[in-house]
Amino acid sequence: MVQEKNNEGNQISRRSFLTTGATAAAGFMIVPRHVLGRGYTAPSDRLRVAGIGVGGKGESDLADIAKGPADIVVLCDVDDNRAANSVKRFPKAKYYKDFREMLDKEHKNIDAVTVSTPDHQHAVAAMAAMQLGKHVYVQKPLTHDIYEARMLTEAAKKYKVVTQMGNQGASGDGVRQLMEWYNAGLIGDVHTVYCWTNRPVWPQGLPWPTASAEIPKGLDWDLWLGTAPKKDFVNKLVPFNWRGWWDYGTGALGDMGCHIVEPPFRVLGLGYPTSAEASVGSVYVDEFKQGYFPDSCPPSSHVIMNFKGKSGDIKLHWMDGGIQPARPEELGPNERMGDGGNGAIFVGTKGKMMCGTYGMYPSLLPTSRNAEANVPKTIARVPEGHYVQWVNACIAGYGKKELSAPFDIAGPLTETILMGNLAIRSYDVRKPKADGKGFDYPGRYIKLLWDGPNMKITNFDDANQFVKRTYRDGWTLGK
């Protein structure tokens, strides 16, 4: 894959998307069955896949992967109840609860692994598979921590495995249309981007429950906790609301950022941000008494990240919890902004353009410009879709086919998303005042300066605790 370096020296594969279908056509030739004789199947004909986390999103991931030349041969989930539908759909697949045991016993019988667990288990599961030479498809965000994202990006190259993150919009036509408009100069040089979401749609900004609960039958709670600190089981955490707790999830930004920030990240060829600042929504528990719940993501936030663009600095705004930017003047009063609850707006020196989640509904502003924009298609589309693209690339082999979200793209994107979370979490860093009366919050109302290559905040050391977390005993990131 052709790489280019931005002004900070970060490798971002933007020009790789400017290729045509010729690159894919020069791929790996599959040996047909008849060459080997009756009763023999060429090893390259089908991809043998194991799923780690096979309920919920994992269930739909496997169903979509199975639409390609793939066989789901192994299932693994800590929760029998959540796994039930996948077990029924793939009755011949072996079933495990612990992915470590599964990989130990089945690694010779599988070619690739999907990881669709809660965020805090993505990296350890993916790394274990990659070190065995298995191709991996990992749900977004790629990892829970910035350090983990860097390690997985490096591991993909080291172990020469085919990788894809589950931000399916990266394979859509929308982001390619936006790139073609931008490359044609229709909106000039972008200097500001606004991204927003109506998430979270789960509880955030609240204290950890005080009452423990009975662990549901079929759930291995200790395995579910995995790398996270040991805690008693509580109600209304599994299977969905974990997203709002920092030990397990990455909040609204982690949940939707890889879908909404991805178009500007790719269109503009962004690298690591140079700085970040955040403000968050407050929760008051009484009159003039603000709650302090650092274990829970805030109910809303606004993050501003700065990047070095090729034609000048770029400022990217992220807003969640229902906060939205001002409507562009070029947008009619009854025209929908983005897709309504989510979207991105690009502000350039010659005009504006916008899209919804996944880069869908791309539009120039004013929308009347769409009919006049006759820009040729210069970027190959992905008619087979995000999942089958990965399956085909795995069968072809490492480096043989283009992918929409390989880790050399998905890793830096995830680091950017998690950099925003680092700023959000720094907002809650507090220290006792010298007189013992109350607390100071040194991470608020400042701009955090980020040294991307070295993964370090240079002007507020307390923020660096959020770059890499400490795993619970018994869990490591690789061998």
PDB file of N, CA and C in Angstrom, residues 72-161:
ATOM      1  N   ILE A  72     -17.857 -19.898   9.135  1.00  0.00           N
ATOM      2  CA  ILE A  72     -17.733 -19.592  10.560  1.00  0.00           C
ATOM      3  C   ILE A  72     -17.572 -20.924  11.277  1.00  0.00           C
ATOM      4  N   VAL A  73     -16.365 -21.201  11.729  1.00  0.00           N
ATOM      5  CA  VAL A  73     -16.051 -22.536  12.253  1.00  0.00           C
ATOM      6  C   VAL A  73     -15.925 -22.586  13.771  1.00  0.00           C
ATOM      7  N   VAL A  74     -15.709 -21.421  14.411  1.00  0.00           N
ATOM      8  CA  VAL A  74     -15.563 -21.381  15.862  1.00  0.00           C
ATOM      9  C   VAL A  74     -16.269 -20.140  16.398  1.00  0.00           C
ATOM     10  N   LEU A  75     -16.973 -20.287  17.517  1.00  0.00           N
ATOM     11  CA  LEU A  75     -17.633 -19.180  18.202  1.00  0.00           C
ATOM     12  C   LEU A  75     -17.110 -19.078  19.620  1.00  0.00           C
ATOM     13  N   CYS A  76     -16.963 -17.854  20.121  1.00  0.00           N
ATOM     14  CA  CYS A  76     -16.485 -17.647  21.484  1.00  0.00           C
ATOM     15  C   CYS A  76     -17.210 -16.453  22.092  1.00  0.00           C
ATOM     16  N   ASP A  77     -17.806 -16.667  23.251  1.00  0.00           N
ATOM     17  CA  ASP A  77     -18.499 -15.584  23.942  1.00  0.00           C
ATOM     18  C   ASP A  77     -18.587 -15.910  25.418  1.00  0.00           C
ATOM     19  N   VAL A  78     -18.446 -14.896  26.250  1.00  0.00           N
ATOM     20  CA  VAL A  78     -18.517 -15.106  27.706  1.00  0.00           C
ATOM     21  C   VAL A  78     -19.950 -15.234  28.189  1.00  0.00           C
ATOM     22  N   ASP A  79     -20.916 -14.939  27.309  1.00  0.00           N
ATOM     23  CA  ASP A  79     -22.324 -14.937  27.686  1.00  0.00           C
ATOM     24  C   ASP A  79     -23.109 -15.877  26.773  1.00  0.00           C
ATOM     25  N   ASP A  80     -23.515 -17.019  27.315  1.00  0.00           N
ATOM     26  CA  ASP A  80     -24.245 -18.006  26.506  1.00  0.00           C
ATOM     27  C   ASP A  80     -25.553 -17.449  25.953  1.00  0.00           C
ATOM     28  N   ASN A  81     -26.198 -16.599  26.716  1.00  0.00           N
ATOM     29  CA  ASN A  81     -27.475 -16.037  26.277  1.00  0.00           C
ATOM     30  C   ASN A  81     -27.292 -15.142  25.055  1.00  0.00           C
ATOM     31  N   ARG A  82     -26.280 -14.293  25.077  1.00  0.00           N
ATOM     32  CA  ARG A  82     -26.019 -13.407  23.950  1.00  0.00           C
ATOM     33  C   ARG A  82     -25.550 -14.182  22.721  1.00  0.00           C
ATOM     34  N   ALA A  83     -24.888 -15.308  22.964  1.00  0.00           N
ATOM     35  CA  ALA A  83     -24.341 -16.089  21.854  1.00  0.00           C
ATOM     36  C   ALA A  83     -25.370 -16.991  21.186  1.00  0.00           C
ATOM     37  N   ALA A  84     -26.539 -17.135  21.793  1.00  0.00           N
ATOM     38  CA  ALA A  84     -27.506 -18.158  21.365  1.00  0.00           C
ATOM     39  C   ALA A  84     -27.871 -18.063  19.891  1.00  0.00           C
ATOM     40  N   ASN A  85     -28.104 -16.876  19.374  1.00  0.00           N
ATOM     41  CA  ASN A  85     -28.511 -16.736  17.980  1.00  0.00           C
ATOM     42  C   ASN A  85     -27.404 -17.172  17.021  1.00  0.00           C
ATOM     43  N   SER A  86     -26.162 -16.827  17.340  1.00  0.00           N
ATOM     44  CA  SER A  86     -25.051 -17.239  16.483  1.00  0.00           C
ATOM     45  C   SER A  86     -24.832 -18.745  16.554  1.00  0.00           C
ATOM     46  N   VAL A  87     -24.994 -19.316  17.742  1.00  0.00           N
ATOM     47  CA  VAL A  87     -24.874 -20.764  17.884  1.00  0.00           C
ATOM     48  C   VAL A  87     -25.916 -21.471  17.025  1.00  0.00           C
ATOM     49  N   LYS A  88     -27.118 -20.915  16.992  1.00  0.00           N
ATOM     50  CA  LYS A  88     -28.190 -21.492  16.180  1.00  0.00           C
ATOM     51  C   LYS A  88     -27.903 -21.306  14.692  1.00  0.00           C
ATOM     52  N   ARG A  89     -27.369 -20.147  14.310  1.00  0.00           N
ATOM     53  CA  ARG A  89     -27.110 -19.858  12.903  1.00  0.00           C
ATOM     54  C   ARG A  89     -25.968 -20.724  12.361  1.00  0.00           C
ATOM     55  N   PHE A  90     -24.957 -20.996  13.231  1.00  0.00           N
ATOM     56  CA  PHE A  90     -23.789 -21.762  12.797  1.00  0.00           C
ATOM     57  C   PHE A  90     -23.648 -23.011  13.670  1.00  0.00           C
ATOM     58  N   PRO A  91     -24.529 -23.977  13.501  1.00  0.00           N
ATOM     59  CA  PRO A  91     -24.588 -25.130  14.395  1.00  0.00           C
ATOM     60  C   PRO A  91     -23.348 -26.023  14.350  1.00  0.00           C
ATOM     61  N   LYS A  92     -22.579 -25.978  13.273  1.00  0.00           N
ATOM     62  CA  LYS A  92     -21.391 -26.819  13.177  1.00  0.00           C
ATOM     63  C   LYS A  92     -20.167 -26.191  13.843  1.00  0.00           C
ATOM     64  N   ALA A  93     -20.272 -24.933  14.225  1.00  0.00           N
ATOM     65  CA  ALA A  93     -19.130 -24.238  14.827  1.00  0.00           C
ATOM     66  C   ALA A  93     -18.895 -24.695  16.261  1.00  0.00           C
ATOM     67  N   LYS A  94     -17.640 -24.880  16.623  1.00  0.00           N
ATOM     68  CA  LYS A  94     -17.295 -25.191  18.002  1.00  0.00           C
ATOM     69  C   LYS A  94     -17.502 -23.934  18.855  1.00  0.00           C
ATOM     70  N   TYR A  95     -17.737 -24.137  20.139  1.00  0.00           N
ATOM     71  CA  TYR A  95     -18.079 -23.011  21.018  1.00  0.00           C
ATOM     72  C   TYR A  95     -17.171 -22.991  22.245  1.00  0.00           C
ATOM     73  N   TYR A  96     -16.659 -21.789  22.561  1.00  0.00           N
ATOM     74  CA  TYR A  96     -15.801 -21.579  23.729  1.00  0.00           C
ATOM     75  C   TYR A  96     -16.260 -20.319  24.453  1.00  0.00           C
ATOM     76  N   LYS A  97     -15.827 -20.204  25.703  1.00  0.00           N
ATOM     77  CA  LYS A  97     -16.094 -18.980  26.469  1.00  0.00           C
ATOM     78  C   LYS A  97     -14.854 -18.098  26.577  1.00  0.00           C
ATOM     79  N   ASP A  98     -13.688 -18.691  26.671  1.00  0.00           N
ATOM     80  CA  ASP A  98     -12.440 -17.951  26.860  1.00  0.00           C
ATOM     81  C   ASP A  98     -11.685 -17.944  25.531  1.00  0.00           C
ATOM     82  N   PHE A  99     -11.451 -16.767  24.964  1.00  0.00           N
ATOM     83  CA  PHE A  99     -10.789 -16.705  23.665  1.00  0.00           C
ATOM     84  C   PHE A  99      -9.363 -17.236  23.736  1.00  0.00           C
ATOM     85  N   ARG A 100      -8.739 -17.159  24.900  1.00  0.00           N
ATOM     86  CA  ARG A 100      -7.373 -17.678  25.030  1.00  0.00           C
ATOM     87  C   ARG A 100      -7.351 -19.196  24.863  1.00  0.00           C
ATOM     88  N   GLU A 101      -8.306 -19.863  25.474  1.00  0.00           N
ATOM     89  CA  GLU A 101      -8.426 -21.305  25.302  1.00  0.00           C
ATOM     90  C   GLU A 101      -8.787 -21.640  23.857  1.00  0.00           C
ATOM     91  N   MET A 102      -9.680 -20.851  23.291  1.00  0.00           N
ATOM     92  CA  MET A 102     -10.094 -21.092  21.914  1.00  0.00           C
ATOM     93  C   MET A 102      -8.912 -21.000  20.963  1.00  0.00           C
ATOM     94  N   LEU A 103      -8.110 -19.964  21.081  1.00  0.00           N
ATOM     95  CA  LEU A 103      -6.966 -19.800  20.191  1.00  0.00           C
ATOM     96  C   LEU A 103      -5.923 -20.886  20.417  1.00  0.00           C
ATOM     97  N   ASP A 104      -5.763 -21.276  21.660  1.00  0.00           N
ATOM     98  CA  ASP A 104      -4.788 -22.331  21.975  1.00  0.00           C
ATOM     99  C   ASP A 104      -5.172 -23.652  21.320  1.00  0.00           C
ATOM    100  N   LYS A 105      -6.455 -23.971  21.337  1.00  0.00           N
ATOM    101  CA  LYS A 105      -6.915 -25.271  20.835  1.00  0.00           C
ATOM    102  C   LYS A 105      -7.283 -25.264  19.352  1.00  0.00           C
ATOM    103  N   GLU A 106      -7.664 -24.104  18.823  1.00  0.00           N
ATOM    104  CA  GLU A 106      -8.205 -24.069  17.470  1.00  0.00           C
ATOM    105  C   GLU A 106      -7.361 -23.306  16.454  1.00  0.00           C
ATOM    106  N   HIS A 107      -6.199 -22.798  16.846  1.00  0.00           N
ATOM    107  CA  HIS A 107      -5.470 -21.928  15.934  1.00  0.00           C
ATOM    108  C   HIS A 107      -5.083 -22.607  14.619  1.00  0.00           C
ATOM    109  N   LYS A 108      -4.925 -23.930  14.641  1.00  0.00           N
ATOM    110  CA  LYS A 108      -4.579 -24.637  13.413  1.00  0.00           C
ATOM    111  C   LYS A 108      -5.794 -24.829  12.497  1.00  0.00           C
ATOM    112  N   ASN A 109      -6.977 -24.579  13.049  1.00  0.00           N
ATOM    113  CA  ASN A 109      -8.211 -24.816  12.293  1.00  0.00           C
ATOM    114  C   ASN A 109      -8.868 -23.538  11.794  1.00  0.00           C
ATOM    115  N   ILE A 110      -8.222 -22.392  12.020  1.00  0.00           N
ATOM    116  CA  ILE A 110      -8.806 -21.116  11.619  1.00  0.00           C
ATOM    117  C   ILE A 110      -7.780 -20.272  10.864  1.00  0.00           C
ATOM    118  N   ASP A 111      -8.281 -19.398  10.022  1.00  0.00           N
ATOM    119  CA  ASP A 111      -7.432 -18.476   9.257  1.00  0.00           C
ATOM    120  C   ASP A 111      -7.562 -17.040   9.749  1.00  0.00           C
ATOM    121  N   ALA A 112      -8.711 -16.721  10.327  1.00  0.00           N
ATOM    122  CA  ALA A 112      -9.003 -15.330  10.672  1.00  0.00           C
ATOM    123  C   ALA A 112      -9.929 -15.264  11.877  1.00  0.00           C
ATOM    124  N   VAL A 113      -9.948 -14.089  12.519  1.00  0.00           N
ATOM    125  CA  VAL A 113     -10.715 -13.896  13.749  1.00  0.00           C
ATOM    126  C   VAL A 113     -11.436 -12.559  13.683  1.00  0.00           C
ATOM    127  N   THR A 114     -12.686 -12.540  14.135  1.00  0.00           N
ATOM    128  CA  THR A 114     -13.388 -11.280  14.340  1.00  0.00           C
ATOM    129  C   THR A 114     -13.447 -10.993  15.832  1.00  0.00           C
ATOM    130  N   VAL A 115     -13.351  -9.719  16.198  1.00  0.00           N
ATOM    131  CA  VAL A 115     -13.404  -9.304  17.605  1.00  0.00           C
ATOM    132  C   VAL A 115     -14.519  -8.277  17.743  1.00  0.00           C
ATOM    133  N   SER A 116     -15.580  -8.655  18.438  1.00  0.00           N
ATOM    134  CA  SER A 116     -16.737  -7.772  18.625  1.00  0.00           C
ATOM    135  C   SER A 116     -17.151  -7.749  20.088  1.00  0.00           C
ATOM    136  N   THR A 117     -16.174  -7.658  20.954  1.00  0.00           N
ATOM    137  CA  THR A 117     -16.373  -7.607  22.403  1.00  0.00           C
ATOM    138  C   THR A 117     -16.592  -6.167  22.847  1.00  0.00           C
ATOM    139  N   PRO A 118     -16.871  -5.922  24.136  1.00  0.00           N
ATOM    140  CA  PRO A 118     -16.773  -4.552  24.647  1.00  0.00           C
ATOM    141  C   PRO A 118     -15.371  -3.987  24.410  1.00  0.00           C
ATOM    142  N   ASP A 119     -15.275  -2.670  24.356  1.00  0.00           N
ATOM    143  CA  ASP A 119     -14.046  -1.995  23.932  1.00  0.00           C
ATOM    144  C   ASP A 119     -12.808  -2.422  24.705  1.00  0.00           C
ATOM    145  N   HIS A 120     -12.951  -2.652  26.016  1.00  0.00           N
ATOM    146  CA  HIS A 120     -11.774  -2.912  26.849  1.00  0.00           C
ATOM    147  C   HIS A 120     -11.102  -4.243  26.555  1.00  0.00           C
ATOM    148  N   GLN A 121     -11.751  -5.112  25.759  1.00  0.00           N
ATOM    149  CA  GLN A 121     -11.163  -6.407  25.417  1.00  0.00           C
ATOM    150  C   GLN A 121     -10.693  -6.481  23.964  1.00  0.00           C
ATOM    151  N   HIS A 122     -10.909  -5.442  23.188  1.00  0.00           N
ATOM    152  CA  HIS A 122     -10.519  -5.486  21.777  1.00  0.00           C
ATOM    153  C   HIS A 122      -9.045  -5.807  21.585  1.00  0.00           C
ATOM    154  N   ALA A 123      -8.174  -5.048  22.239  1.00  0.00           N
ATOM    155  CA  ALA A 123      -6.746  -5.140  21.949  1.00  0.00           C
ATOM    156  C   ALA A 123      -6.157  -6.486  22.338  1.00  0.00           C
ATOM    157  N   VAL A 124      -6.492  -6.986  23.522  1.00  0.00           N
ATOM    158  CA  VAL A 124      -5.873  -8.238  23.973  1.00  0.00           C
ATOM    159  C   VAL A 124      -6.304  -9.405  23.091  1.00  0.00           C
ATOM    160  N   ALA A 125      -7.571  -9.423  22.679  1.00  0.00           N
ATOM    161  CA  ALA A 125      -8.048 -10.503  21.824  1.00  0.00           C
ATOM    162  C   ALA A 125      -7.424 -10.409  20.435  1.00  0.00           C
ATOM    163  N   ALA A 126      -7.400  -9.199  19.870  1.00  0.00           N
ATOM    164  CA  ALA A 126      -6.847  -9.029  18.534  1.00  0.00           C
ATOM    165  C   ALA A 126      -5.359  -9.343  18.509  1.00  0.00           C
ATOM    166  N   MET A 127      -4.621  -8.868  19.501  1.00  0.00           N
ATOM    167  CA  MET A 127      -3.179  -9.107  19.528  1.00  0.00           C
ATOM    168  C   MET A 127      -2.874 -10.595  19.650  1.00  0.00           C
ATOM    169  N   ALA A 128      -3.624 -11.300  20.483  1.00  0.00           N
ATOM    170  CA  ALA A 128      -3.401 -12.739  20.636  1.00  0.00           C
ATOM    171  C   ALA A 128      -3.595 -13.467  19.311  1.00  0.00           C
ATOM    172  N   ALA A 129      -4.597 -13.064  18.551  1.00  0.00           N
ATOM    173  CA  ALA A 129      -4.848 -13.686  17.255  1.00  0.00           C
ATOM    174  C   ALA A 129      -3.757 -13.322  16.247  1.00  0.00           C
ATOM    175  N   MET A 130      -3.362 -12.058  16.220  1.00  0.00           N
ATOM    176  CA  MET A 130      -2.358 -11.607  15.265  1.00  0.00           C
ATOM    177  C   MET A 130      -1.020 -12.291  15.491  1.00  0.00           C
ATOM    178  N   GLN A 131      -0.680 -12.513  16.754  1.00  0.00           N
ATOM    179  CA  GLN A 131       0.595 -13.162  17.046  1.00  0.00           C
ATOM    180  C   GLN A 131       0.616 -14.620  16.594  1.00  0.00           C
ATOM    181  N   LEU A 132      -0.541 -15.174  16.350  1.00  0.00           N
ATOM    182  CA  LEU A 132      -0.638 -16.519  15.789  1.00  0.00           C
ATOM    183  C   LEU A 132      -0.743 -16.488  14.269  1.00  0.00           C
ATOM    184  N   GLY A 133      -0.604 -15.295  13.696  1.00  0.00           N
ATOM    185  CA  GLY A 133      -0.654 -15.157  12.256  1.00  0.00           C
ATOM    186  C   GLY A 133      -2.058 -15.135  11.684  1.00  0.00           C
ATOM    187  N   LYS A 134      -3.051 -14.801  12.501  1.00  0.00           N
ATOM    188  CA  LYS A 134      -4.444 -14.793  12.040  1.00  0.00           C
ATOM    189  C   LYS A 134      -4.849 -13.386  11.595  1.00  0.00           C
ATOM    190  N   HIS A 135      -5.536 -13.324  10.479  1.00  0.00           N
ATOM    191  CA  HIS A 135      -6.100 -12.059  10.026  1.00  0.00           C
ATOM    192  C   HIS A 135      -7.198 -11.649  11.004  1.00  0.00           C
ATOM    193  N   VAL A 136      -7.405 -10.338  11.170  1.00  0.00           N
ATOM    194  CA  VAL A 136      -8.370  -9.889  12.173  1.00  0.00           C
ATOM    195  C   VAL A 136      -9.281  -8.786  11.639  1.00  0.00           C
ATOM    196  N   TYR A 137     -10.536  -8.887  12.037  1.00  0.00           N
ATOM    197  CA  TYR A 137     -11.547  -7.847  11.828  1.00  0.00           C
ATOM    198  C   TYR A 137     -11.980  -7.415  13.225  1.00  0.00           C
ATOM    199  N   VAL A 138     -11.760  -6.145  13.576  1.00  0.00           N
ATOM    200  CA  VAL A 138     -12.011  -5.666  14.936  1.00  0.00           C
ATOM    201  C   VAL A 138     -13.013  -4.529  14.900  1.00  0.00           C
ATOM    202  N   GLN A 139     -14.024  -4.620  15.738  1.00  0.00           N
ATOM    203  CA  GLN A 139     -15.035  -3.578  15.800  1.00  0.00           C
ATOM    204  C   GLN A 139     -14.430  -2.245  16.246  1.00  0.00           C
ATOM    205  N   LYS A 140     -15.136  -1.172  15.918  1.00  0.00           N
ATOM    206  CA  LYS A 140     -14.692   0.162  16.331  1.00  0.00           C
ATOM    207  C   LYS A 140     -15.115   0.422  17.776  1.00  0.00           C
ATOM    208  N   PRO A 141     -14.442   1.330  18.496  1.00  0.00           N
ATOM    209  CA  PRO A 141     -13.120   1.813  18.131  1.00  0.00           C
ATOM    210  C   PRO A 141     -12.116   0.670  18.211  1.00  0.00           C
ATOM    211  N   LEU A 142     -11.060   0.756  17.450  1.00  0.00           N
ATOM    212  CA  LEU A 142     -10.114  -0.339  17.376  1.00  0.00           C
ATOM    213  C   LEU A 142      -9.669  -0.790  18.760  1.00  0.00           C
ATOM    214  N   THR A 143      -9.438   0.162  19.657  1.00  0.00           N
ATOM    215  CA  THR A 143      -8.967  -0.159  21.011  1.00  0.00           C
ATOM    216  C   THR A 143      -9.590   0.789  22.033  1.00  0.00           C
ATOM    217  N   HIS A 144      -9.335   0.494  23.276  1.00  0.00           N
ATOM    218  CA  HIS A 144      -9.800   1.324  24.379  1.00  0.00           C
ATOM    219  C   HIS A 144      -8.818   2.448  24.683  1.00  0.00           C
ATOM    220  N   ASP A 145      -7.526   2.198  24.468  1.00  0.00           N
ATOM    221  CA  ASP A 145      -6.470   3.144  24.824  1.00  0.00           C
ATOM    222  C   ASP A 145      -5.624   3.519  23.611  1.00  0.00           C
ATOM    223  N   ILE A 146      -5.007   4.694  23.659  1.00  0.00           N
ATOM    224  CA  ILE A 146      -4.131   5.155  22.592  1.00  0.00           C
ATOM    225  C   ILE A 146      -2.965   4.200  22.403  1.00  0.00           C
ATOM    226  N   TYR A 147      -2.346   3.788  23.493  1.00  0.00           N
ATOM    227  CA  TYR A 147      -1.195   2.885  23.422  1.00  0.00           C
ATOM    228  C   TYR A 147      -1.569   1.581  22.720  1.00  0.00           C
ATOM    229  N   GLU A 148      -2.725   1.043  23.031  1.00  0.00           N
ATOM    230  CA  GLU A 148      -3.170  -0.202  22.405  1.00  0.00           C
ATOM    231  C   GLU A 148      -3.306  -0.030  20.893  1.00  0.00           C
ATOM    232  N   ALA A 149      -3.855   1.104  20.469  1.00  0.00           N
ATOM    233  CA  ALA A 149      -4.022   1.347  19.037  1.00  0.00           C
ATOM    234  C   ALA A 149      -2.677   1.369  18.325  1.00  0.00           C
ATOM    235  N   ARG A 150      -1.694   2.002  18.937  1.00  0.00           N
ATOM    236  CA  ARG A 150      -0.353   2.043  18.332  1.00  0.00           C
ATOM    237  C   ARG A 150       0.239   0.639  18.226  1.00  0.00           C
ATOM    238  N   MET A 151       0.044  -0.155  19.282  1.00  0.00           N
ATOM    239  CA  MET A 151       0.605  -1.505  19.295  1.00  0.00           C
ATOM    240  C   MET A 151      -0.042  -2.399  18.239  1.00  0.00           C
ATOM    241  N   LEU A 152      -1.356  -2.293  18.056  1.00  0.00           N
ATOM    242  CA  LEU A 152      -2.021  -3.105  17.044  1.00  0.00           C
ATOM    243  C   LEU A 152      -1.614  -2.679  15.639  1.00  0.00           C
ATOM    244  N   THR A 153      -1.440  -1.382  15.435  1.00  0.00           N
ATOM    245  CA  THR A 153      -1.008  -0.890  14.129  1.00  0.00           C
ATOM    246  C   THR A 153       0.356  -1.453  13.776  1.00  0.00           C
ATOM    247  N   GLU A 154       1.252  -1.452  14.732  1.00  0.00           N
ATOM    248  CA  GLU A 154       2.593  -1.982  14.494  1.00  0.00           C
ATOM    249  C   GLU A 154       2.567  -3.499  14.319  1.00  0.00           C
ATOM    250  N   ALA A 155       1.695  -4.156  15.082  1.00  0.00           N
ATOM    251  CA  ALA A 155       1.623  -5.619  15.012  1.00  0.00           C
ATOM    252  C   ALA A 155       1.128  -6.098  13.658  1.00  0.00           C
ATOM    253  N   ALA A 156       0.211  -5.357  13.028  1.00  0.00           N
ATOM    254  CA  ALA A 156      -0.312  -5.765  11.722  1.00  0.00           C
ATOM    255  C   ALA A 156       0.812  -5.877  10.701  1.00  0.00           C
ATOM    256  N   LYS A 157       1.749  -4.957  10.753  1.00  0.00           N
ATOM    257  CA  LYS A 157       2.887  -4.994   9.837  1.00  0.00           C
ATOM    258  C   LYS A 157       3.885  -6.072  10.248  1.00  0.00           C
ATOM    259  N   LYS A 158       4.107  -6.209  11.540  1.00  0.00           N
ATOM    260  CA  LYS A 158       5.082  -7.183  12.026  1.00  0.00           C
ATOM    261  C   LYS A 158       4.672  -8.605  11.675  1.00  0.00           C
ATOM    262  N   TYR A 159       3.401  -8.920  11.879  1.00  0.00           N
ATOM    263  CA  TYR A 159       2.933 -10.289  11.668  1.00  0.00           C
ATOM    264  C   TYR A 159       2.332 -10.503  10.277  1.00  0.00           C
ATOM    265  N   LYS A 160       2.294  -9.420   9.483  1.00  0.00           N
ATOM    266  CA  LYS A 160       1.838  -9.502   8.089  1.00  0.00           C
ATOM    267  C   LYS A 160       0.476 -10.176   7.977  1.00  0.00           C
ATOM    268  N   VAL A 161      -0.483  -9.600   8.685  1.00  0.00           N
ATOM    269  CA  VAL A 161      -1.852 -10.110   8.654  1.00  0.00           C
ATOM    270  C   VAL A 161      -2.774  -9.050   8.057  1.00  0.00           C
TER     271      VAL A 161
END
